mmCIF file of C-alpha atoms in Angstrom:
data_model
loop_
_atom_site.group_PDB
_atom_site.id
_atom_site.type_symbol
_atom_site.label_atom_id
_atom_site.label_comp_id
_atom_site.label_asym_id
_atom_site.label_seq_id
_atom_site.Cartn_x
_atom_site.Cartn_y
_atom_site.Cartn_z
ATOM 1 C CA GLU A 1 0.126 0.066 0.178
ATOM 2 C CA PRO A 2 1.346 3.615 -1.141
ATOM 3 C CA GLU A 3 2.483 5.542 2.019
ATOM 4 C CA VAL A 4 4.010 9.170 3.076
ATOM 5 C CA THR A 5 7.598 8.888 4.413
ATOM 6 C CA GLN A 6 9.412 11.710 6.270
ATOM 7 C CA THR A 7 13.279 11.706 6.453
ATOM 8 C CA PRO A 8 14.801 12.080 9.100
ATOM 9 C CA SER A 9 12.497 10.329 11.874
ATOM 10 C CA HIS A 10 14.457 12.370 14.532
ATOM 11 C CA GLN A 11 16.556 15.961 14.079
ATOM 12 C CA VAL A 12 18.656 17.309 16.967
ATOM 13 C CA THR A 13 19.225 20.819 16.178
ATOM 14 C CA GLN A 14 20.498 23.981 18.106
ATOM 15 C CA MET A 15 18.661 26.944 18.897
ATOM 16 C CA GLY A 16 19.222 29.581 15.827
ATOM 17 C CA GLN A 17 20.047 26.607 13.222
ATOM 18 C CA GLU A 18 18.369 26.086 10.106
ATOM 19 C CA VAL A 19 16.418 22.625 9.451
ATOM 20 C CA ILE A 20 14.890 21.153 6.629
ATOM 21 C CA LEU A 21 12.444 18.233 7.007
ATOM 22 C CA ARG A 22 11.898 16.042 4.173
ATOM 23 C CA CYS A 23 8.665 14.369 2.841
ATOM 24 C CA VAL A 24 7.886 11.830 -0.039
ATOM 25 C CA PRO A 25 4.076 12.104 -0.773
ATOM 26 C CA ILE A 26 2.020 9.226 -2.152
ATOM 27 C CA SER A 27 2.790 9.245 -5.691
ATOM 28 C CA ASN A 28 -0.484 10.248 -7.485
ATOM 29 C CA HIS A 29 -1.341 12.914 -4.993
ATOM 30 C CA LEU A 30 -1.425 16.681 -5.535
ATOM 31 C CA TYR A 31 -2.031 18.317 -2.733
ATOM 32 C CA PHE A 32 0.484 18.165 0.367
ATOM 33 C CA TYR A 33 0.492 19.310 3.864
ATOM 34 C CA TRP A 34 2.683 20.072 7.040
ATOM 35 C CA TYR A 35 0.909 19.408 10.678
ATOM 36 C CA ARG A 36 2.919 19.442 14.029
ATOM 37 C CA GLN A 37 2.367 17.827 17.423
ATOM 38 C CA ILE A 38 3.971 19.678 20.100
ATOM 39 C CA LEU A 39 3.846 16.838 23.232
ATOM 40 C CA GLY A 40 1.283 17.022 25.026
ATOM 41 C CA GLN A 41 -0.842 19.073 22.852
ATOM 42 C CA LYS A 42 -3.118 18.773 19.555
ATOM 43 C CA VAL A 43 -2.026 18.187 16.050
ATOM 44 C CA GLU A 44 -2.085 21.826 14.449
ATOM 45 C CA PHE A 45 -2.255 22.246 11.273
ATOM 46 C CA LEU A 46 0.933 24.342 9.520
ATOM 47 C CA VAL A 47 0.419 24.528 5.899
ATOM 48 C CA SER A 48 -1.057 23.243 2.585
ATOM 49 C CA PHE A 49 0.612 23.258 -0.700
ATOM 50 C CA TYR A 50 -0.585 22.547 -3.999
ATOM 51 C CA ASN A 51 0.820 23.427 -7.884
ATOM 52 C CA ASN A 52 3.634 24.934 -6.474
ATOM 53 C CA GLU A 53 1.869 27.198 -4.184
ATOM 54 C CA ILE A 54 1.208 27.696 -0.940
ATOM 55 C CA SER A 55 -3.123 27.396 -0.880
ATOM 56 C CA GLU A 56 -3.651 28.062 3.006
ATOM 57 C CA LYS A 57 -1.384 28.262 5.791
ATOM 58 C CA SER A 58 -1.997 29.033 9.990
ATOM 59 C CA GLU A 59 -1.091 31.569 12.054
ATOM 60 C CA ILE A 60 1.731 29.654 13.387
ATOM 61 C CA PHE A 61 3.473 29.491 9.960
ATOM 62 C CA ASP A 62 5.313 32.730 10.048
ATOM 63 C CA ASP A 63 8.253 33.731 8.126
ATOM 64 C CA GLN A 64 10.444 31.454 9.801
ATOM 65 C CA PHE A 65 8.798 28.521 7.773
ATOM 66 C CA SER A 66 8.810 27.768 4.263
ATOM 67 C CA VAL A 67 7.497 24.870 1.889
ATOM 68 C CA GLU A 68 9.165 23.643 -0.912
ATOM 69 C CA ARG A 69 8.626 20.714 -3.799
ATOM 70 C CA PRO A 70 12.162 20.840 -5.194
ATOM 71 C CA ASP A 71 11.374 17.762 -7.541
ATOM 72 C CA GLY A 72 8.793 15.515 -8.519
ATOM 73 C CA SER A 73 8.764 13.650 -5.290
ATOM 74 C CA ASN A 74 10.101 15.461 -2.625
ATOM 75 C CA PHE A 75 8.082 18.028 -0.406
ATOM 76 C CA THR A 76 10.138 20.247 2.447
ATOM 77 C CA LEU A 77 9.439 22.105 5.436
ATOM 78 C CA LYS A 78 12.233 24.611 6.236
ATOM 79 C CA ILE A 79 12.384 26.543 9.204
ATOM 80 C CA ARG A 80 15.109 29.262 8.927
ATOM 81 C CA SER A 81 16.216 29.901 12.546
ATOM 82 C CA THR A 82 14.905 27.034 15.416
ATOM 83 C CA LYS A 83 13.571 28.282 18.500
ATOM 84 C CA LEU A 84 13.059 25.974 21.438
ATOM 85 C CA GLU A 85 9.407 26.289 20.611
ATOM 86 C CA ASP A 86 9.704 24.648 17.857
ATOM 87 C CA SER A 87 10.422 21.359 19.327
ATOM 88 C CA ALA A 88 7.727 19.124 18.139
ATOM 89 C CA MET A 89 6.698 16.128 15.893
ATOM 90 C CA TYR A 90 6.024 17.289 12.349
ATOM 91 C CA PHE A 91 3.671 15.381 10.051
ATOM 92 C CA CYS A 92 3.955 15.459 6.686
ATOM 93 C CA ALA A 93 0.493 14.795 5.076
ATOM 94 C CA SER A 94 -0.943 13.944 1.380
ATOM 95 C CA SER A 95 -4.116 13.704 -0.366
ATOM 96 C CA GLU A 96 -5.534 12.772 -4.213
ATOM 97 C CA THR A 97 -7.605 16.313 -4.405
ATOM 98 C CA PRO A 98 -8.547 18.841 -1.621
ATOM 99 C CA ASP A 99 -12.477 17.666 -1.819
ATOM 100 C CA VAL A 100 -13.362 17.443 1.955
ATOM 101 C CA SER A 101 -14.362 13.787 1.771
ATOM 102 C CA TYR A 102 -11.018 12.891 0.691
ATOM 103 C CA GLU A 103 -8.813 11.694 3.307
ATOM 104 C CA GLN A 104 -5.371 13.100 4.158
ATOM 105 C CA TYR A 105 -2.818 10.313 4.557
ATOM 106 C CA PHE A 106 -0.068 10.906 7.163
ATOM 107 C CA GLY A 107 3.702 10.205 7.297
ATOM 108 C CA PRO A 108 5.116 8.609 10.199
ATOM 109 C CA GLY A 109 6.527 12.044 11.379
ATOM 110 C CA THR A 110 9.801 13.757 12.304
ATOM 111 C CA ARG A 111 10.732 14.366 15.700
ATOM 112 C CA LEU A 112 12.587 17.817 16.075
ATOM 113 C CA THR A 113 14.505 18.744 19.359
ATOM 114 C CA VAL A 114 15.795 22.155 19.809
ATOM 115 C CA THR A 115 18.466 22.432 22.380
ATOM 116 C CA ASP B 1 -8.043 26.515 19.438
ATOM 117 C CA GLN B 2 -11.092 24.489 21.141
ATOM 118 C CA GLN B 3 -12.938 24.048 17.966
ATOM 119 C CA VAL B 4 -12.774 20.170 18.377
ATOM 120 C CA LYS B 5 -13.124 18.609 21.806
ATOM 121 C CA GLN B 6 -12.464 15.227 23.174
ATOM 122 C CA ASN B 7 -13.139 15.254 26.971
ATOM 123 C CA SER B 8 -11.996 11.907 28.036
ATOM 124 C CA PRO B 9 -8.480 11.185 27.669
ATOM 125 C CA SER B 10 -8.583 7.712 28.156
ATOM 126 C CA LEU B 11 -10.764 4.672 28.134
ATOM 127 C CA SER B 12 -10.503 0.966 29.358
ATOM 128 C CA VAL B 13 -12.754 -1.875 27.693
ATOM 129 C CA GLN B 14 -12.492 -5.548 27.914
ATOM 130 C CA GLU B 15 -12.120 -7.358 24.534
ATOM 131 C CA GLY B 16 -15.281 -8.306 22.901
ATOM 132 C CA ARG B 17 -17.122 -5.163 24.013
ATOM 133 C CA ILE B 18 -18.278 -2.222 22.940
ATOM 134 C CA SER B 19 -15.852 0.942 22.683
ATOM 135 C CA ILE B 20 -17.347 4.524 22.311
ATOM 136 C CA LEU B 21 -15.549 7.488 21.855
ATOM 137 C CA ASN B 22 -16.749 10.832 21.879
ATOM 138 C CA CYS B 23 -16.105 14.165 20.826
ATOM 139 C CA ASP B 24 -17.697 17.785 20.523
ATOM 140 C CA TYR B 25 -17.182 20.535 18.560
ATOM 141 C CA THR B 26 -18.213 24.453 18.389
ATOM 142 C CA ASN B 27 -18.203 25.577 14.974
ATOM 143 C CA SER B 28 -21.744 24.694 12.731
ATOM 144 C CA MET B 29 -19.699 25.448 9.892
ATOM 145 C CA PHE B 30 -17.959 22.231 9.607
ATOM 146 C CA ASP B 31 -18.649 20.322 6.621
ATOM 147 C CA TYR B 32 -16.833 16.705 7.534
ATOM 148 C CA PHE B 33 -15.847 14.951 10.342
ATOM 149 C CA LEU B 34 -13.023 12.387 10.608
ATOM 150 C CA TRP B 35 -11.795 9.945 13.052
ATOM 151 C CA TYR B 36 -7.957 9.064 13.062
ATOM 152 C CA LYS B 37 -6.181 6.202 14.884
ATOM 153 C CA LYS B 38 -2.197 6.953 16.025
ATOM 154 C CA TYR B 39 -0.035 3.806 16.956
ATOM 155 C CA PRO B 40 2.951 4.895 19.063
ATOM 156 C CA ALA B 41 5.784 5.816 16.371
ATOM 157 C CA GLU B 42 3.587 6.389 13.626
ATOM 158 C CA GLY B 43 1.288 9.203 11.937
ATOM 159 C CA PRO B 44 -2.342 9.421 12.042
ATOM 160 C CA THR B 45 -4.376 6.553 10.028
ATOM 161 C CA PHE B 46 -7.552 7.704 8.656
ATOM 162 C CA LEU B 47 -10.395 4.938 10.139
ATOM 163 C CA ILE B 48 -13.847 6.584 9.085
ATOM 164 C CA SER B 49 -15.449 9.940 8.260
ATOM 165 C CA ILE B 50 -18.794 11.320 7.989
ATOM 166 C CA SER B 51 -20.330 14.286 6.170
ATOM 167 C CA SER B 52 -22.492 16.862 7.954
ATOM 168 C CA ILE B 53 -25.669 15.791 6.139
ATOM 169 C CA LYS B 54 -25.387 12.356 7.482
ATOM 170 C CA ASP B 55 -26.236 11.077 10.890
ATOM 171 C CA LYS B 56 -24.418 7.839 10.787
ATOM 172 C CA ASN B 57 -21.463 6.155 8.825
ATOM 173 C CA GLU B 58 -20.562 2.235 9.486
ATOM 174 C CA ASP B 59 -17.861 0.385 7.980
ATOM 175 C CA GLY B 60 -17.219 -3.278 9.358
ATOM 176 C CA ARG B 61 -16.510 -2.738 13.039
ATOM 177 C CA PHE B 62 -16.412 0.892 13.065
ATOM 178 C CA THR B 63 -19.548 3.248 13.121
ATOM 179 C CA VAL B 64 -19.804 7.038 13.591
ATOM 180 C CA PHE B 65 -22.596 9.011 14.715
ATOM 181 C CA LEU B 66 -23.064 12.373 13.907
ATOM 182 C CA ASN B 67 -25.827 14.609 15.815
ATOM 183 C CA LYS B 68 -25.725 18.043 14.670
ATOM 184 C CA SER B 69 -28.155 19.575 17.190
ATOM 185 C CA ALA B 70 -25.933 18.548 20.150
ATOM 186 C CA LYS B 71 -22.487 19.469 18.168
ATOM 187 C CA HIS B 72 -21.703 15.838 18.967
ATOM 188 C CA LEU B 73 -20.114 12.842 17.334
ATOM 189 C CA SER B 74 -19.150 9.124 18.386
ATOM 190 C CA LEU B 75 -16.964 6.154 17.178
ATOM 191 C CA HIS B 76 -18.423 3.006 18.191
ATOM 192 C CA ILE B 77 -16.239 -0.305 18.023
ATOM 193 C CA VAL B 78 -17.774 -3.353 18.211
ATOM 194 C CA PRO B 79 -16.376 -5.926 19.069
ATOM 195 C CA SER B 80 -13.217 -4.308 20.611
ATOM 196 C CA GLN B 81 -9.740 -6.064 19.805
ATOM 197 C CA PRO B 82 -6.800 -5.674 21.256
ATOM 198 C CA GLY B 83 -5.367 -4.085 18.314
ATOM 199 C CA ASP B 84 -7.372 -1.363 18.629
ATOM 200 C CA SER B 85 -5.394 -0.126 21.397
ATOM 201 C CA ALA B 86 -4.359 3.383 20.056
ATOM 202 C CA VAL B 87 -4.502 7.092 20.568
ATOM 203 C CA TYR B 88 -8.079 8.208 18.727
ATOM 204 C CA PHE B 89 -8.490 11.604 17.210
ATOM 205 C CA CYS B 90 -11.680 13.333 15.925
ATOM 206 C CA ALA B 91 -11.029 15.806 13.508
ATOM 207 C CA ALA B 92 -13.105 18.106 11.260
ATOM 208 C CA ARG B 93 -13.111 20.271 8.374
ATOM 209 C CA MET B 94 -14.762 22.722 6.577
ATOM 210 C CA ASP B 95 -15.303 22.784 2.705
ATOM 211 C CA SER B 96 -13.817 26.262 2.343
ATOM 212 C CA SER B 97 -10.677 25.109 4.323
ATOM 213 C CA TYR B 98 -7.746 22.542 3.376
ATOM 214 C CA LYS B 99 -6.982 22.047 7.288
ATOM 215 C CA LEU B 100 -7.689 19.567 9.428
ATOM 216 C CA ILE B 101 -8.736 20.466 13.269
ATOM 217 C CA PHE B 102 -8.084 18.004 15.583
ATOM 218 C CA GLY B 103 -9.213 17.181 19.125
ATOM 219 C CA SER B 104 -6.586 16.218 21.949
ATOM 220 C CA GLY B 105 -7.515 12.624 21.202
ATOM 221 C CA THR B 106 -8.297 9.475 23.502
ATOM 222 C CA ARG B 107 -6.189 6.703 24.460
ATOM 223 C CA LEU B 108 -8.090 3.489 24.236
ATOM 224 C CA LEU B 109 -6.805 0.514 25.907
ATOM 225 C CA VAL B 110 -8.445 -2.801 25.172
ATOM 226 C CA ARG B 111 -7.942 -5.549 27.712
ATOM 227 C CA PRO B 112 -7.552 -9.186 26.587
#
């Protein structure tokens, strides 16, 4: 069964450093998403992406964050200058269409630890 | 963001019995509701969904009920199996938005 994959599974970085989290969405999916879950809190939406453009973003997704589809398979989330509060589990998701009845398929997540 | 709430952090049931997981929401504009299951070290996995125009959707052992007047939905698992032990998230979406809004999750333990 096709699945969303994410690398690395765990990333440790120092405050102020840039990190790039990578995702390979399901191959025939066209809509991509990033969510995060801070320990003990809810899963929160960050951004959605289609046709090389951000289609929606949350208040969390400020200028420190960016997304990119650098090639035909990868989808990346970059945090320019990490803060302690960016420590969280980051989930990539993809869907075939944006239709509300089509589920979003989630990857296993990348645990980001900012020290 | 308190739009989707799961007030029970945990639930324990005996194998073979019914598990009922509850979810409340405050935004009457939600068009679709979904349940995701999550095992440790994995991402959320889609389980079942329901449109806001329906009041019930069934898929095998899983049934979701929606009560729009009460802004409440529930997930029934019958019969419960030990492999169902996981964290269950309720989520909601509006037609006009791409984002899923999640509840805080309920940890289900099914005892053999």
